[in-house]
CSV table of C-alpha atoms in Angstrom, one decimal:
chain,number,residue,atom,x,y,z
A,137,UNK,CA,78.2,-19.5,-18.0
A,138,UNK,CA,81.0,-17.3,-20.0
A,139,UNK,CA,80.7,-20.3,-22.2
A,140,UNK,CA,76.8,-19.9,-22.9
A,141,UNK,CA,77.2,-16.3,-23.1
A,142,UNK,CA,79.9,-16.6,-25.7
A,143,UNK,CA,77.9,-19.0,-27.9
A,144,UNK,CA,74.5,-16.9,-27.8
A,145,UNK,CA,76.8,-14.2,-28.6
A,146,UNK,CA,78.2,-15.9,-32.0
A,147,UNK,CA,74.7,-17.1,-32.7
A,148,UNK,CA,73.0,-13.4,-32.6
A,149,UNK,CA,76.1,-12.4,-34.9
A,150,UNK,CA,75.4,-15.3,-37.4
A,151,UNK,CA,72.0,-14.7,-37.0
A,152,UNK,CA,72.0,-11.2,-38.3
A,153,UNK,CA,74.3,-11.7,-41.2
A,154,UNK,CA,72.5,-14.7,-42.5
A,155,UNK,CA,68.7,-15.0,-41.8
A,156,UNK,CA,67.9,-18.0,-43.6
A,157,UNK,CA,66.3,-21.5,-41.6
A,158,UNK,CA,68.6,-23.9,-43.4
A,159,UNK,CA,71.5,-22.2,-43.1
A,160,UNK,CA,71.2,-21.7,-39.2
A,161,UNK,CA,70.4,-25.3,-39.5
A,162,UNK,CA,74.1,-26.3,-41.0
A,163,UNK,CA,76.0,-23.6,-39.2
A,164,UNK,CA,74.5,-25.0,-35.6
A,165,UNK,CA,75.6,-28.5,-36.9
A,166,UNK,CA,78.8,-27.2,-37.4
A,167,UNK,CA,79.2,-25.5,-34.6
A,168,UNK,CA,77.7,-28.7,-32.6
A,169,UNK,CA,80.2,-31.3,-34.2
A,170,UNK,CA,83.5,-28.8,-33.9
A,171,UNK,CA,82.8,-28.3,-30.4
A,172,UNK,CA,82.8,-31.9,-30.0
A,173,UNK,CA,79.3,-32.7,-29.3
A,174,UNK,CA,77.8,-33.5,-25.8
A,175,UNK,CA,74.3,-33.5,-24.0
A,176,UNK,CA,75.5,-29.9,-22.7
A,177,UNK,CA,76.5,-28.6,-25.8
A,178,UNK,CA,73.1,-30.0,-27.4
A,179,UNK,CA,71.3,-27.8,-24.8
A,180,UNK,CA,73.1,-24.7,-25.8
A,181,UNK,CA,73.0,-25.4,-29.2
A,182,UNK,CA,69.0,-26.0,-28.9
A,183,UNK,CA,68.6,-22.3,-26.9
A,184,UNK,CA,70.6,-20.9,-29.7
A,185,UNK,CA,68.1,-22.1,-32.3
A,186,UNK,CA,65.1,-21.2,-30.3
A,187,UNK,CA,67.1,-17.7,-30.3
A,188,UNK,CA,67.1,-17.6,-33.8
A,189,UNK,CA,63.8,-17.4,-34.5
A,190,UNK,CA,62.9,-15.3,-31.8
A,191,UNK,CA,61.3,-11.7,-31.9
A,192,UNK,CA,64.4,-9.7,-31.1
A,193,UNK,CA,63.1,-6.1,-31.6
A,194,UNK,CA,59.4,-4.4,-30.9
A,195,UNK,CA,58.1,-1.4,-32.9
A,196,UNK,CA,55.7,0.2,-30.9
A,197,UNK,CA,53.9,3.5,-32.6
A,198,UNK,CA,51.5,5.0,-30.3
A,199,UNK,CA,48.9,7.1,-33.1
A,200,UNK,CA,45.9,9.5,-32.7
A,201,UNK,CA,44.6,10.7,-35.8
A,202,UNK,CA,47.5,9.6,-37.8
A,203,UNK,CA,46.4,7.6,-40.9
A,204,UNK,CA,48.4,10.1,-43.1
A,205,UNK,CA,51.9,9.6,-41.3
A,206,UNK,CA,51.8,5.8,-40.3
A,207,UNK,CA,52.4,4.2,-43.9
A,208,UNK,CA,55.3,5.9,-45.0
A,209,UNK,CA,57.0,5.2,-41.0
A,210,UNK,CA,56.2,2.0,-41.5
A,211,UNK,CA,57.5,1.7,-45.0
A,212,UNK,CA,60.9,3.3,-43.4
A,213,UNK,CA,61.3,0.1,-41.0
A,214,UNK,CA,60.5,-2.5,-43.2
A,215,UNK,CA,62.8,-1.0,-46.0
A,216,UNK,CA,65.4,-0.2,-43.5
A,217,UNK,CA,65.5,-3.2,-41.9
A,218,UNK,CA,69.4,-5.4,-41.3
A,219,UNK,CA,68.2,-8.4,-40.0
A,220,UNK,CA,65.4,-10.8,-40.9
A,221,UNK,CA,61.8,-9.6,-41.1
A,222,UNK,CA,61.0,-12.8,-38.8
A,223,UNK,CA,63.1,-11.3,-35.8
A,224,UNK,CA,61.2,-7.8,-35.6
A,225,UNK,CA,57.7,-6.9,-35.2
A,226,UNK,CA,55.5,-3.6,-35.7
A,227,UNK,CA,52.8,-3.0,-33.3
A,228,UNK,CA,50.6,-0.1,-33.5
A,229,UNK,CA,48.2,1.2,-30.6
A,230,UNK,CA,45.7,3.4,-32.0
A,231,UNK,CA,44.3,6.3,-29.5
A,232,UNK,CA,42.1,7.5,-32.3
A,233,UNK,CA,38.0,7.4,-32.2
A,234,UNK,CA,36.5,4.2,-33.8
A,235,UNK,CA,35.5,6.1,-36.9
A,236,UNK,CA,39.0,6.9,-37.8
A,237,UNK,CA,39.8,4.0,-36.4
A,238,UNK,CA,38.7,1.7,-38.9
A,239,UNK,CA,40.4,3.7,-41.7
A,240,UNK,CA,43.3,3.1,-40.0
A,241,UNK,CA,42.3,-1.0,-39.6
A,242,UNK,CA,42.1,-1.1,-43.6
A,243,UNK,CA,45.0,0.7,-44.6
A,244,UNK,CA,47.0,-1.6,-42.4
A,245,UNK,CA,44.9,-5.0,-43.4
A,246,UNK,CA,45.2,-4.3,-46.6
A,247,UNK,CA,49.2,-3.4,-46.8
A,248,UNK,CA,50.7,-4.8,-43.6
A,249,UNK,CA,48.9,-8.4,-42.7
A,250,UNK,CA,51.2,-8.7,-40.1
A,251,UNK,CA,51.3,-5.9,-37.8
A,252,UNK,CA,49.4,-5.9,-35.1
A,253,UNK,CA,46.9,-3.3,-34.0
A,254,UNK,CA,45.4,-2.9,-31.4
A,255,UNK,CA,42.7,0.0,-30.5
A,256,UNK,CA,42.9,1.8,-27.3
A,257,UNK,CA,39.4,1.5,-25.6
A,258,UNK,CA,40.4,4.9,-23.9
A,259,UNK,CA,43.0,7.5,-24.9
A,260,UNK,CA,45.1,7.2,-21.5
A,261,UNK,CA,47.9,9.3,-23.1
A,262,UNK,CA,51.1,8.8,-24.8
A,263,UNK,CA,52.6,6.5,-21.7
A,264,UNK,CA,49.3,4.5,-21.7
A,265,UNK,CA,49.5,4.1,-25.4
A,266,UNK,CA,53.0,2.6,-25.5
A,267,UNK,CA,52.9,0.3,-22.3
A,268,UNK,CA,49.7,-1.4,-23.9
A,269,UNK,CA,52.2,-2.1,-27.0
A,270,UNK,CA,54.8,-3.0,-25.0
A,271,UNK,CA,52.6,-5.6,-22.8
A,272,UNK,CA,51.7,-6.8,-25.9
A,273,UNK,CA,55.3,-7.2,-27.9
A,274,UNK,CA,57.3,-10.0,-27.5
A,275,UNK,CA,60.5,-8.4,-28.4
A,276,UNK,CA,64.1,-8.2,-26.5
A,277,UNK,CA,64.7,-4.8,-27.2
A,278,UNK,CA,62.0,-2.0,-27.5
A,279,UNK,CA,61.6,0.9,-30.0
A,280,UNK,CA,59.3,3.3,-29.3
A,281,UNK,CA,58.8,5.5,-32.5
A,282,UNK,CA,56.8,8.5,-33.2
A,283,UNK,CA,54.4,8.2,-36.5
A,284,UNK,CA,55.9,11.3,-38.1
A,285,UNK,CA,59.7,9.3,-37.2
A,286,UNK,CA,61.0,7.9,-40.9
A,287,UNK,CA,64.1,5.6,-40.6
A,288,UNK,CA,67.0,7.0,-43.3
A,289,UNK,CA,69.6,4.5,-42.6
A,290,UNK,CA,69.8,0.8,-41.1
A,291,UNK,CA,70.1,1.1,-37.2
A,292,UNK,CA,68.7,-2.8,-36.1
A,293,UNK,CA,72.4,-4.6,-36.0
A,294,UNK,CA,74.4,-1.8,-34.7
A,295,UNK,CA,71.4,-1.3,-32.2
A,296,UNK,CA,71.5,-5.0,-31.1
A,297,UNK,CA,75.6,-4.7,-30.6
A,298,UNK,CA,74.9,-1.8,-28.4
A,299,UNK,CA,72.8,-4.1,-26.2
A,300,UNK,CA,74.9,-7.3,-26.1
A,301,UNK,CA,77.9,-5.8,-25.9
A,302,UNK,CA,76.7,-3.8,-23.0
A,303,UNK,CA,74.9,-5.4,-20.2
A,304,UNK,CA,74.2,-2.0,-18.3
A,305,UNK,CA,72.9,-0.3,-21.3
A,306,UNK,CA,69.2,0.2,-20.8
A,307,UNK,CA,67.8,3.1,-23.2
A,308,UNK,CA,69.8,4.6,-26.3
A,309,UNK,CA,69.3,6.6,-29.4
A,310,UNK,CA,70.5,8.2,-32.3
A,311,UNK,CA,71.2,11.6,-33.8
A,312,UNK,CA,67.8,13.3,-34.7
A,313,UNK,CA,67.4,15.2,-38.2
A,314,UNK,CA,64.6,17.3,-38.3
A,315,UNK,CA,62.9,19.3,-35.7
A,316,UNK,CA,65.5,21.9,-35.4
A,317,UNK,CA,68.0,18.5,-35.5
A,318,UNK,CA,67.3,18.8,-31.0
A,319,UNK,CA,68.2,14.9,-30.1
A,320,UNK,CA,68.0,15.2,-26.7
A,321,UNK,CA,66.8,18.1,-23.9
A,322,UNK,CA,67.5,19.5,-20.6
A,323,UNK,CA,65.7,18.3,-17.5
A,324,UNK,CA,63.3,20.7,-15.9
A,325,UNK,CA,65.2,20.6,-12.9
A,326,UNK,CA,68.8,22.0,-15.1
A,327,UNK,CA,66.7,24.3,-17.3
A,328,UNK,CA,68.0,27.6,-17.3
A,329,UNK,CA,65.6,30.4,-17.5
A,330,UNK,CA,67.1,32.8,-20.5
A,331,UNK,CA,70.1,30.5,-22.4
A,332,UNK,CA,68.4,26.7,-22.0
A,333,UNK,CA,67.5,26.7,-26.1
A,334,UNK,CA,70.8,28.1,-27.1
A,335,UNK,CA,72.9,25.5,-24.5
A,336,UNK,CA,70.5,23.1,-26.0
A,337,UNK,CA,71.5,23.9,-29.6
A,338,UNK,CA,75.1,23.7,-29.1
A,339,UNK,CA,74.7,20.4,-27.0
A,340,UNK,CA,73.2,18.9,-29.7
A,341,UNK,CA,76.1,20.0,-32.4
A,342,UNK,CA,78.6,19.1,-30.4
A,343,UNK,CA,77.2,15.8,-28.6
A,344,UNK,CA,78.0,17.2,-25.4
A,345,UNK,CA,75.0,14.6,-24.2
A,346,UNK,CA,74.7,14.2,-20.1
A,347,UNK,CA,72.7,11.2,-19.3
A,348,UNK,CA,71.6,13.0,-15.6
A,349,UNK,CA,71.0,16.8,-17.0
A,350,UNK,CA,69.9,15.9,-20.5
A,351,UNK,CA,67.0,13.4,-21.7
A,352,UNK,CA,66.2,11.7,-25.0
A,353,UNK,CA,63.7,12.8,-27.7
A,354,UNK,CA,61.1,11.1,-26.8
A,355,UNK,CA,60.0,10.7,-30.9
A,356,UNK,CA,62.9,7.7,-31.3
A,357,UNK,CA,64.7,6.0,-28.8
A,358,UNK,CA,65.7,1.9,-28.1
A,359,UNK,CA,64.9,1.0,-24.6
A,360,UNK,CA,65.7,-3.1,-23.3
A,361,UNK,CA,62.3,-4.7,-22.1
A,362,UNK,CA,63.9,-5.9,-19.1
A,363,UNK,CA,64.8,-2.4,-18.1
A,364,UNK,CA,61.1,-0.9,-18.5
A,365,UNK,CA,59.2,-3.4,-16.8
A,366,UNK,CA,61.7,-3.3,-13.7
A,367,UNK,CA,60.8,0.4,-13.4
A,368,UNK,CA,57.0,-0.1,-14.2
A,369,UNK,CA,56.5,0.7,-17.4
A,370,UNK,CA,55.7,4.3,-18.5
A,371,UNK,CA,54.2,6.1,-15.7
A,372,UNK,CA,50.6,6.6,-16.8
A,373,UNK,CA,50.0,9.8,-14.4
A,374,UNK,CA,51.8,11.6,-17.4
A,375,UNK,CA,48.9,12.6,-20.4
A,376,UNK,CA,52.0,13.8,-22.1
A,377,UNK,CA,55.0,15.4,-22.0
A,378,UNK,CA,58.0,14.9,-19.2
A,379,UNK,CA,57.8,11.2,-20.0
A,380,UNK,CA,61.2,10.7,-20.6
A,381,UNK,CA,62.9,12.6,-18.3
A,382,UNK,CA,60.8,10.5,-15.9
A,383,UNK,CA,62.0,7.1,-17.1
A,384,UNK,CA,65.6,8.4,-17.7
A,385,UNK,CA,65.5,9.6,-13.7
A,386,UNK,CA,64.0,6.0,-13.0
A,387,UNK,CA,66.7,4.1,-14.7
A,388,UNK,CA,69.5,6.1,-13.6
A,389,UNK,CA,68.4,5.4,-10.1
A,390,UNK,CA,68.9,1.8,-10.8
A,391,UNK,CA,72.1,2.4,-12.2
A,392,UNK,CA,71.0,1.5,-15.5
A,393,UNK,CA,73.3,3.5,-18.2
A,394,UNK,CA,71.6,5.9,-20.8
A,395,UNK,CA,73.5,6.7,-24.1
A,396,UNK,CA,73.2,9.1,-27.4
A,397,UNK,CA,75.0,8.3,-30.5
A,398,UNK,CA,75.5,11.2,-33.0
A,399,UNK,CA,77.1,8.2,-35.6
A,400,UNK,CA,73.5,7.5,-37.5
A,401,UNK,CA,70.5,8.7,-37.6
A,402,UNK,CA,66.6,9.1,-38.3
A,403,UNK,CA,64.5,11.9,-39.5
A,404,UNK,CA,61.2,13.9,-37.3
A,405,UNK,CA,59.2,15.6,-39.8
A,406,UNK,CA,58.0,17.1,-36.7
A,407,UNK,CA,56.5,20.3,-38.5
A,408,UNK,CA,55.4,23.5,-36.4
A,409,UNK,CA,52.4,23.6,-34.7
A,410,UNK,CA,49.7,25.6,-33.7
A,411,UNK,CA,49.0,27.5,-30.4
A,412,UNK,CA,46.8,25.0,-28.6
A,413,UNK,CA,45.7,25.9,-24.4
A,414,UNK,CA,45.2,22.1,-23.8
A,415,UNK,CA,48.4,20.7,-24.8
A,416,UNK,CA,50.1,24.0,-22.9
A,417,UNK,CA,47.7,23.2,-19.5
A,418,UNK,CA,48.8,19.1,-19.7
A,419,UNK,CA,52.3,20.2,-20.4
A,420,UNK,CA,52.0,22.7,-17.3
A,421,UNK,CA,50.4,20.2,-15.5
A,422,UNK,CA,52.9,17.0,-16.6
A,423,UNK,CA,55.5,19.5,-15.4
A,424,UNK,CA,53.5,19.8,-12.0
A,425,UNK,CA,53.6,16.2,-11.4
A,426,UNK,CA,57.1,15.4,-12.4
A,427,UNK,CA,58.0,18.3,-9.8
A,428,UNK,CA,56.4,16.9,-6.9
A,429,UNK,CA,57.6,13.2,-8.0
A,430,UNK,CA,60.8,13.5,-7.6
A,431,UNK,CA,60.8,16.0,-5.0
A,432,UNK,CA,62.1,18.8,-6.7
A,433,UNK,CA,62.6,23.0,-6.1
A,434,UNK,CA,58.7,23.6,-7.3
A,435,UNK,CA,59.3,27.3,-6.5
A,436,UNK,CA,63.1,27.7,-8.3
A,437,UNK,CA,61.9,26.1,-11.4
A,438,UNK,CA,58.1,28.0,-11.6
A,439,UNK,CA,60.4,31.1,-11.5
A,440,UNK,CA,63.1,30.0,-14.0
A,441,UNK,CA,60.3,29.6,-16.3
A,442,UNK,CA,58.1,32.6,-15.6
A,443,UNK,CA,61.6,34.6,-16.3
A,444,UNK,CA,62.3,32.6,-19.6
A,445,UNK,CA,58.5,33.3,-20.8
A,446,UNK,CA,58.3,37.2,-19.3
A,447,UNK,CA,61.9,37.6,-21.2
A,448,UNK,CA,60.0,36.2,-24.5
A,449,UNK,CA,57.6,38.5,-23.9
A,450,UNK,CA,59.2,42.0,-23.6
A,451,UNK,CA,61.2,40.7,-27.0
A,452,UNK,CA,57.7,40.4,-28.3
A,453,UNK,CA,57.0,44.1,-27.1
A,454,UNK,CA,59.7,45.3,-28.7
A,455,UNK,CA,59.1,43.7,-31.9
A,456,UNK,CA,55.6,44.4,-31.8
A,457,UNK,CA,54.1,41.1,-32.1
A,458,UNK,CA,50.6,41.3,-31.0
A,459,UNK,CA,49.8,37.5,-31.6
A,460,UNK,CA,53.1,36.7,-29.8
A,461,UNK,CA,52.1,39.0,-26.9
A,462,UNK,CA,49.0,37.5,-26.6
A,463,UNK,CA,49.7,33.9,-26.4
A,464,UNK,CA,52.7,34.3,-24.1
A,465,UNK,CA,50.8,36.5,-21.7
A,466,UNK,CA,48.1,33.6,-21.6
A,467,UNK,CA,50.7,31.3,-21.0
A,468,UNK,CA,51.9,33.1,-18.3
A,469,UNK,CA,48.9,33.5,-16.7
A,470,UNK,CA,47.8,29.3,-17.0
A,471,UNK,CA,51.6,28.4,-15.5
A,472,UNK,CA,50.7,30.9,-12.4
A,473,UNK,CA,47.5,29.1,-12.0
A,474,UNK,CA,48.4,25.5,-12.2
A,475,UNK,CA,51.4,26.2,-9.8
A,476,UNK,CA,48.6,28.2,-7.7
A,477,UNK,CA,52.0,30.3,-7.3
A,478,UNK,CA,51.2,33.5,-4.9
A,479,UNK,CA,53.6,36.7,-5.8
């Protein structure tokens, strides 16, 4: 067995740095003859060519509306890519309506013949979106990327050393730039109700990551296959928002291990939004869910966030920001009536 493992592990490595068929060809030869040759090493020998040309890594890209964002993210893999175009693949599940769907369909047909896309027959959410890719990749290794996510460096070797040198590593990513440069977050449950954005800030400059307090930007990460389908996949009771802390919760309790490296990274364009009631009620609402799921203090963590919105709100006062004061006491207001919380 240490044997096998040892061999797949030289033939990923020789495999990464040279990604032509005929070489692989004359380097397994090698490798067959200096060994000394044997039915057993034959059969290792033939799982190591079949690993060769395997799909090693899955691109999933969950879009809705996003025709203006995919090509240059896509662009950013291909260009960035270490390791042989044949050992990746780019799968793209499109939420949007069939009218901007089949924009989409050309831009893709007509620059990318070989990604597959696939059209959402209903927009389930963000967790729906990716567990259709993911059912659907044929990958070791899973990358689930954000359209507005550009790659600035190559990540796919040092990626795939993270993995095989690491059995208990199930999810990982890299330092974000862009977005305020926030990698990673505080669970709901750690949150605290006046200093959380500050803490977060100087988390993230000083990589003081905690796989149990903190979770991943959910925009980039690398997840193993294996890892998601043993926990079932994105939970699809989440529309959107709270979906990693969820899974990070989920693999912890499996003991699987959870990592950030601050040594590369990608770039979020990630550019502010406007005030929109529906993505603050499913955020409210994800929140809700993730609450009772794990069986947390629903009333301690309503409160810690009423006090972090009512403390936004007198600094809005002061300053004298109408709009602000508006929107946050409208916030308030939709959090105390989705948590049906009784003062």
């Amino acid at each position: 067995m240490a044997f096998s493992k040892l061999l797949y592990l030289v033939i990923r490595v020789i495999t990464f740095r040279y990604g032509e068929l005929n070489l692989s060809k004359k380097l397994l030869i090698r490798i067959f003859t200096a060994l000394g040759g044997g039915m057993l090493t034959l059969k290792l020998l033939a799982k190591a060519f079949y690993i060769i040309h395997m799909i090693v890594f899955s691109f999933i890209i969950v879009t809705y509306n996003s025709v203006q964002l995919i090509e240059d993210c896509i662009s950013s893999i291909i260009n960035f890519a270490d390791i042989p175009q044949n050992q990746f693949e780019i799968i793209v599940v499109d939420n949007s309506n069939d009218e901007n769907h089949q924009v989409l369909k050309k831009l893709l047909k007509e620059k990318y013949s070989t990604i597959l896309l696939i059209h959402n027959s209903k927009n389930g959410g963000y967790g729906q979106g990716n567990n259709i890719g993911v059912t659907n990749s044929r990958g070791d290794y899973i990358c689930i990327m954000n359209p507005d996510v550009r790659l600035s460096q190559p990540l796919l070797q040092d990626a795939s050393r993270k993995f095989l040198q690491d059995e208990n590593l199930a999810m990982f990513s890299y330092r974000q730039s862009g977005g305020a440069n926030i990698s990673f977050f505080t669970k709901p449950e750690y949150k605290h109700p006046f200093l959380d954005k500050i803490f977060t800030k100087i988390k993230n400059k000083y990589g003081w990551f905690s796989p149990v307090k903190d979770y991943l930007s959910g925009a980039f990460f690398f997840i193993r296959k294996s890892d998601l389908e043993a926990i079932n996949f994105f939970d699809e009771n989440i529309f959107l928002y709270f979906e990693e802390p969820d899974i990070s919760n989920r693999l912890l309790k499996k003991g699987r291990k959870i990592i950030w490296d601050s040594s590369k990274k990608y770039i979020h364009l990630n550019g502010s939004r406007e005030y929109n009631e529906f993505a603050f009620n499913v955020e409210m609402k994800s929140l809700l869910y993730y609450i009772i799921k794990f069986n947390l203090n629903r009333n301690q963590i309503l409160k810690n966030y009423l006090r972090e919105y009512r403390f936004n709100l007198l600094l809005f006062t002061i300053l004298g920001n109408a709009r602000s004061i508006t929107k946050t006491q409208r916030e308030i207001g939709l959090m105390k009536t989705i948590f049906n919380e009784i003062e």
